[in-house]
XYZ file of C-alpha atoms in Angstrom:
266
model
C -0.094 0.186 0.024
C 0.934 3.361 -0.422
C 2.836 5.789 2.076
C 0.666 5.533 5.240
C 1.821 8.764 6.818
C -0.201 11.177 8.286
C -0.417 14.065 6.051
C 0.066 16.955 8.897
C 1.292 20.306 8.924
C 3.122 22.031 12.177
C 0.211 24.467 12.326
C -2.560 22.066 11.165
C -3.862 24.072 8.933
C -7.039 22.310 7.266
C -6.185 23.086 3.697
C -3.231 23.789 1.667
C -2.471 24.922 -1.911
C 0.107 22.493 -3.986
C 1.498 24.603 -7.311
C -0.895 27.497 -5.961
C 0.133 29.716 -8.662
C 0.278 27.347 -11.594
C 0.594 28.050 -14.980
C -2.215 28.644 -17.789
C -3.534 25.250 -17.561
C -7.566 25.745 -17.411
C -7.407 22.967 -14.934
C -8.116 23.262 -11.209
C -7.508 19.796 -9.340
C -9.004 19.051 -5.761
C -8.356 16.035 -3.381
C -10.842 16.296 -0.602
C -9.661 13.156 0.740
C -6.038 13.519 0.806
C -5.130 13.303 4.423
C -5.979 10.806 7.398
C -4.591 13.374 10.024
C -6.730 14.071 13.222
C -5.682 16.759 15.564
C -4.522 15.472 19.066
C -7.472 17.193 20.822
C -10.007 14.719 19.502
C -8.002 11.801 20.682
C -8.351 9.698 17.196
C -11.776 9.859 17.764
C -11.480 7.093 19.574
C -10.274 4.737 17.069
C -6.851 2.854 16.951
C -4.197 3.405 14.429
C -4.952 0.476 12.002
C -8.593 1.997 11.396
C -7.052 5.721 11.167
C -4.478 4.346 8.156
C -7.547 2.434 6.734
C -9.234 3.762 3.778
C -12.285 4.887 5.966
C -9.946 7.844 7.462
C -8.646 8.881 3.604
C -8.186 8.135 0.095
C -4.662 6.300 0.389
C -2.584 7.369 -3.008
C -4.921 9.868 -3.998
C -3.015 13.158 -3.095
C 0.367 11.628 -4.480
C -1.338 10.966 -7.955
C -2.845 14.474 -7.605
C 0.457 16.559 -6.949
C 1.988 14.324 -9.857
C -0.874 15.451 -12.240
C -1.099 18.852 -10.879
C 2.928 19.053 -11.564
C 2.126 17.776 -15.117
C -0.787 19.940 -16.050
C 1.132 22.856 -14.102
C -2.291 23.253 -12.300
C -3.340 24.320 -8.785
C -4.260 21.486 -6.624
C -6.314 22.162 -3.209
C -5.759 19.511 -0.626
C -7.533 18.662 2.652
C -5.228 18.553 5.625
C -7.807 16.824 8.372
C -9.324 13.343 7.737
C -12.783 12.982 6.301
C -13.897 11.146 9.821
C -13.815 14.522 11.144
C -16.022 16.029 8.760
C -16.382 14.960 5.339
C -15.387 18.212 2.740
C -17.481 16.243 -0.382
C -20.608 16.367 1.450
C -23.221 18.714 1.676
C -24.124 19.926 5.167
C -27.289 18.175 5.533
C -25.712 14.468 4.616
C -26.220 11.947 6.926
C -22.646 10.662 6.483
C -21.084 14.494 6.698
C -19.761 13.256 10.413
C -20.120 9.814 9.908
C -20.848 7.606 13.111
C -20.195 4.585 11.315
C -17.728 4.367 8.339
C -18.465 1.519 6.281
C -18.530 -1.166 9.442
C -16.380 0.453 11.914
C -18.505 2.595 14.689
C -16.578 6.307 15.294
C -16.889 7.377 19.124
C -15.711 10.575 18.500
C -18.788 11.227 16.375
C -21.331 9.828 18.611
C -24.176 12.353 20.050
C -22.365 15.519 18.969
C -24.474 18.475 19.381
C -25.114 21.342 17.361
C -22.034 23.310 18.775
C -20.198 20.549 18.091
C -21.244 20.009 14.425
C -20.796 23.948 13.515
C -17.478 23.511 15.451
C -16.659 20.919 13.223
C -17.694 22.654 9.684
C -15.879 25.586 10.837
C -12.358 23.575 11.275
C -12.618 22.245 8.060
C -15.546 22.173 5.662
C -15.811 26.082 5.462
C -11.927 26.974 5.133
C -11.813 24.030 2.456
C -14.540 25.662 0.145
C -13.253 29.203 0.774
C -9.842 28.018 -0.542
C -11.526 26.584 -3.363
C -13.622 29.833 -4.333
C -10.479 32.023 -3.761
C -8.630 30.228 -6.316
C -11.267 30.117 -8.647
C -11.895 34.148 -8.078
C -7.642 34.571 -8.399
C -7.617 32.486 -11.704
C -10.529 34.482 -13.066
C -8.906 37.623 -12.487
C -5.807 36.467 -14.754
C -8.618 35.636 -17.102
C -8.016 31.715 -16.702
C -11.111 29.356 -16.292
C -11.307 26.755 -13.593
C -12.178 22.967 -14.737
C -12.192 21.006 -11.614
C -10.579 17.694 -11.713
C -11.167 15.915 -8.319
C -9.056 12.955 -7.487
C -10.171 10.048 -5.093
C -9.172 6.413 -4.660
C -11.510 3.765 -3.481
C -11.101 0.230 -2.049
C -11.126 -3.069 -4.212
C -12.895 -4.648 -1.331
C -16.071 -2.626 0.351
C -18.317 -4.528 3.018
C -19.719 -7.857 1.710
C -19.885 -7.051 -1.969
C -18.197 -8.652 -4.810
C -14.640 -7.361 -5.201
C -14.819 -4.338 -7.569
C -13.267 -5.187 -11.157
C -12.531 -1.361 -11.975
C -8.997 -0.092 -11.971
C -10.821 3.522 -12.348
C -13.954 4.883 -12.252
C -15.048 8.072 -14.296
C -18.065 10.176 -12.391
C -19.652 12.776 -14.134
C -23.289 13.929 -14.330
C -24.979 15.372 -17.631
C -21.946 17.768 -18.362
C -19.718 15.051 -20.331
C -17.279 17.745 -21.645
C -14.357 15.984 -19.645
C -15.751 12.586 -18.338
C -17.228 11.426 -21.913
C -13.782 11.692 -23.807
C -11.795 10.910 -20.617
C -13.645 7.261 -21.017
C -13.082 7.074 -24.477
C -9.376 7.550 -24.221
C -8.886 5.257 -21.269
C -11.001 2.580 -22.908
C -8.680 2.476 -25.783
C -6.487 0.843 -23.436
C -7.594 -3.149 -23.588
C -6.129 -3.876 -20.001
C -8.342 -1.317 -18.330
C -11.772 -1.659 -16.877
C -13.145 1.464 -16.874
C -15.994 2.284 -14.588
C -18.997 4.967 -15.588
C -20.141 6.242 -12.643
C -18.598 3.350 -10.574
C -18.098 2.591 -8.002
C -20.252 5.626 -6.963
C -22.319 8.518 -9.180
C -23.652 11.584 -8.506
C -26.928 10.310 -7.201
C -24.651 9.072 -3.843
C -24.024 12.515 -3.256
C -20.455 12.515 -3.749
C -20.417 15.496 -5.943
C -20.866 17.994 -3.823
C -17.521 19.908 -4.588
C -18.199 19.955 -8.320
C -21.703 20.996 -7.967
C -20.517 23.977 -5.340
C -17.633 24.889 -7.516
C -17.795 23.715 -11.089
C -21.683 23.183 -12.180
C -23.141 26.421 -10.545
C -20.542 28.351 -13.102
C -21.219 26.154 -16.255
C -17.499 24.978 -16.055
C -16.703 21.308 -16.719
C -16.026 18.977 -14.283
C -15.374 15.377 -13.585
C -14.577 13.235 -10.396
C -11.776 10.480 -11.138
C -11.571 7.426 -8.689
C -8.650 5.136 -8.686
C -8.514 1.693 -7.221
C -5.980 2.120 -4.316
C -4.016 -0.817 -5.227
C -3.719 0.781 -8.229
C -1.253 3.532 -7.095
C 0.316 1.685 -4.106
C 3.733 2.938 -4.865
C 5.183 5.975 -6.228
C 6.011 4.256 -9.734
C 2.493 3.345 -10.343
C 1.501 6.798 -8.894
C 3.561 8.428 -11.703
C 2.296 6.004 -14.509
C -1.312 6.925 -13.828
C -0.687 10.707 -13.546
C 1.332 10.925 -16.746
C -1.485 8.630 -18.565
C -4.203 10.983 -16.788
C -1.950 14.577 -17.688
C -1.784 13.159 -21.420
C -5.402 12.593 -22.002
C -6.450 15.795 -20.005
C -3.956 18.110 -21.804
C -5.754 16.762 -25.040
C -9.242 17.316 -24.177
C -8.238 20.715 -23.248
C -7.055 21.345 -26.677
C -10.471 19.793 -27.699
C -12.602 22.123 -25.927
C -10.472 25.276 -26.401
C -10.362 28.529 -24.840
C -14.448 28.931 -25.497
C -16.430 30.625 -22.805
C -17.283 27.546 -20.717
C -18.357 29.741 -17.471
C -20.556 31.935 -15.742
C -20.342 33.911 -12.964
C -16.700 33.162 -12.208
């Protein structure tokens, strides 16, 4: 498996931006589940170290792929620096799993019976600053005359609960806006060795599209969610290979879409 370190900073900032200035790329990358870090004040939410290293706490390998991809595209990348178990930045505030009391089959003691003030504190700690950071990047890019086509990078576990093993090496999630998703799927399927999921293992109907709905669909900006099976990106060479493959395809898509006006209200 990929590097299991806790992605943390000395100041415990809730969000960071990699390659902040970027170049002229139309893409803005986002990794909502980049880190499994939980500040000491939360006492690990009552979980042991094995649980906090597992996929329930973060998306293993996703941020390593995302950073390599950001470097290849010369695009900025917004990363959450806190675990999704504290609060999931890719969920609307009314989602039942915004602050999960059970994640997959694991009970999260530190998330039980939170009152409204405790929930608001979690929102203020991570969710709000994360999305504010995305909005600020979009605004600064707009001032430079750059669009922000958002690509979110995730990873998924090969085995989920007691369902059959997930066969897809990669899943492309999109709604009716197919400007990035459709050509990305077509390009990936040219590789006969790949089993490409379309709206698998998740779809927008599962309420996993929040970041894209909030920051891209609201502006008519092209967007897509990429899910990589985490055993496909378990080491540096695999992470590099996938980032290079995706960078080549995304660059071709950008050329095909061209510099047309694809956004409103940026």
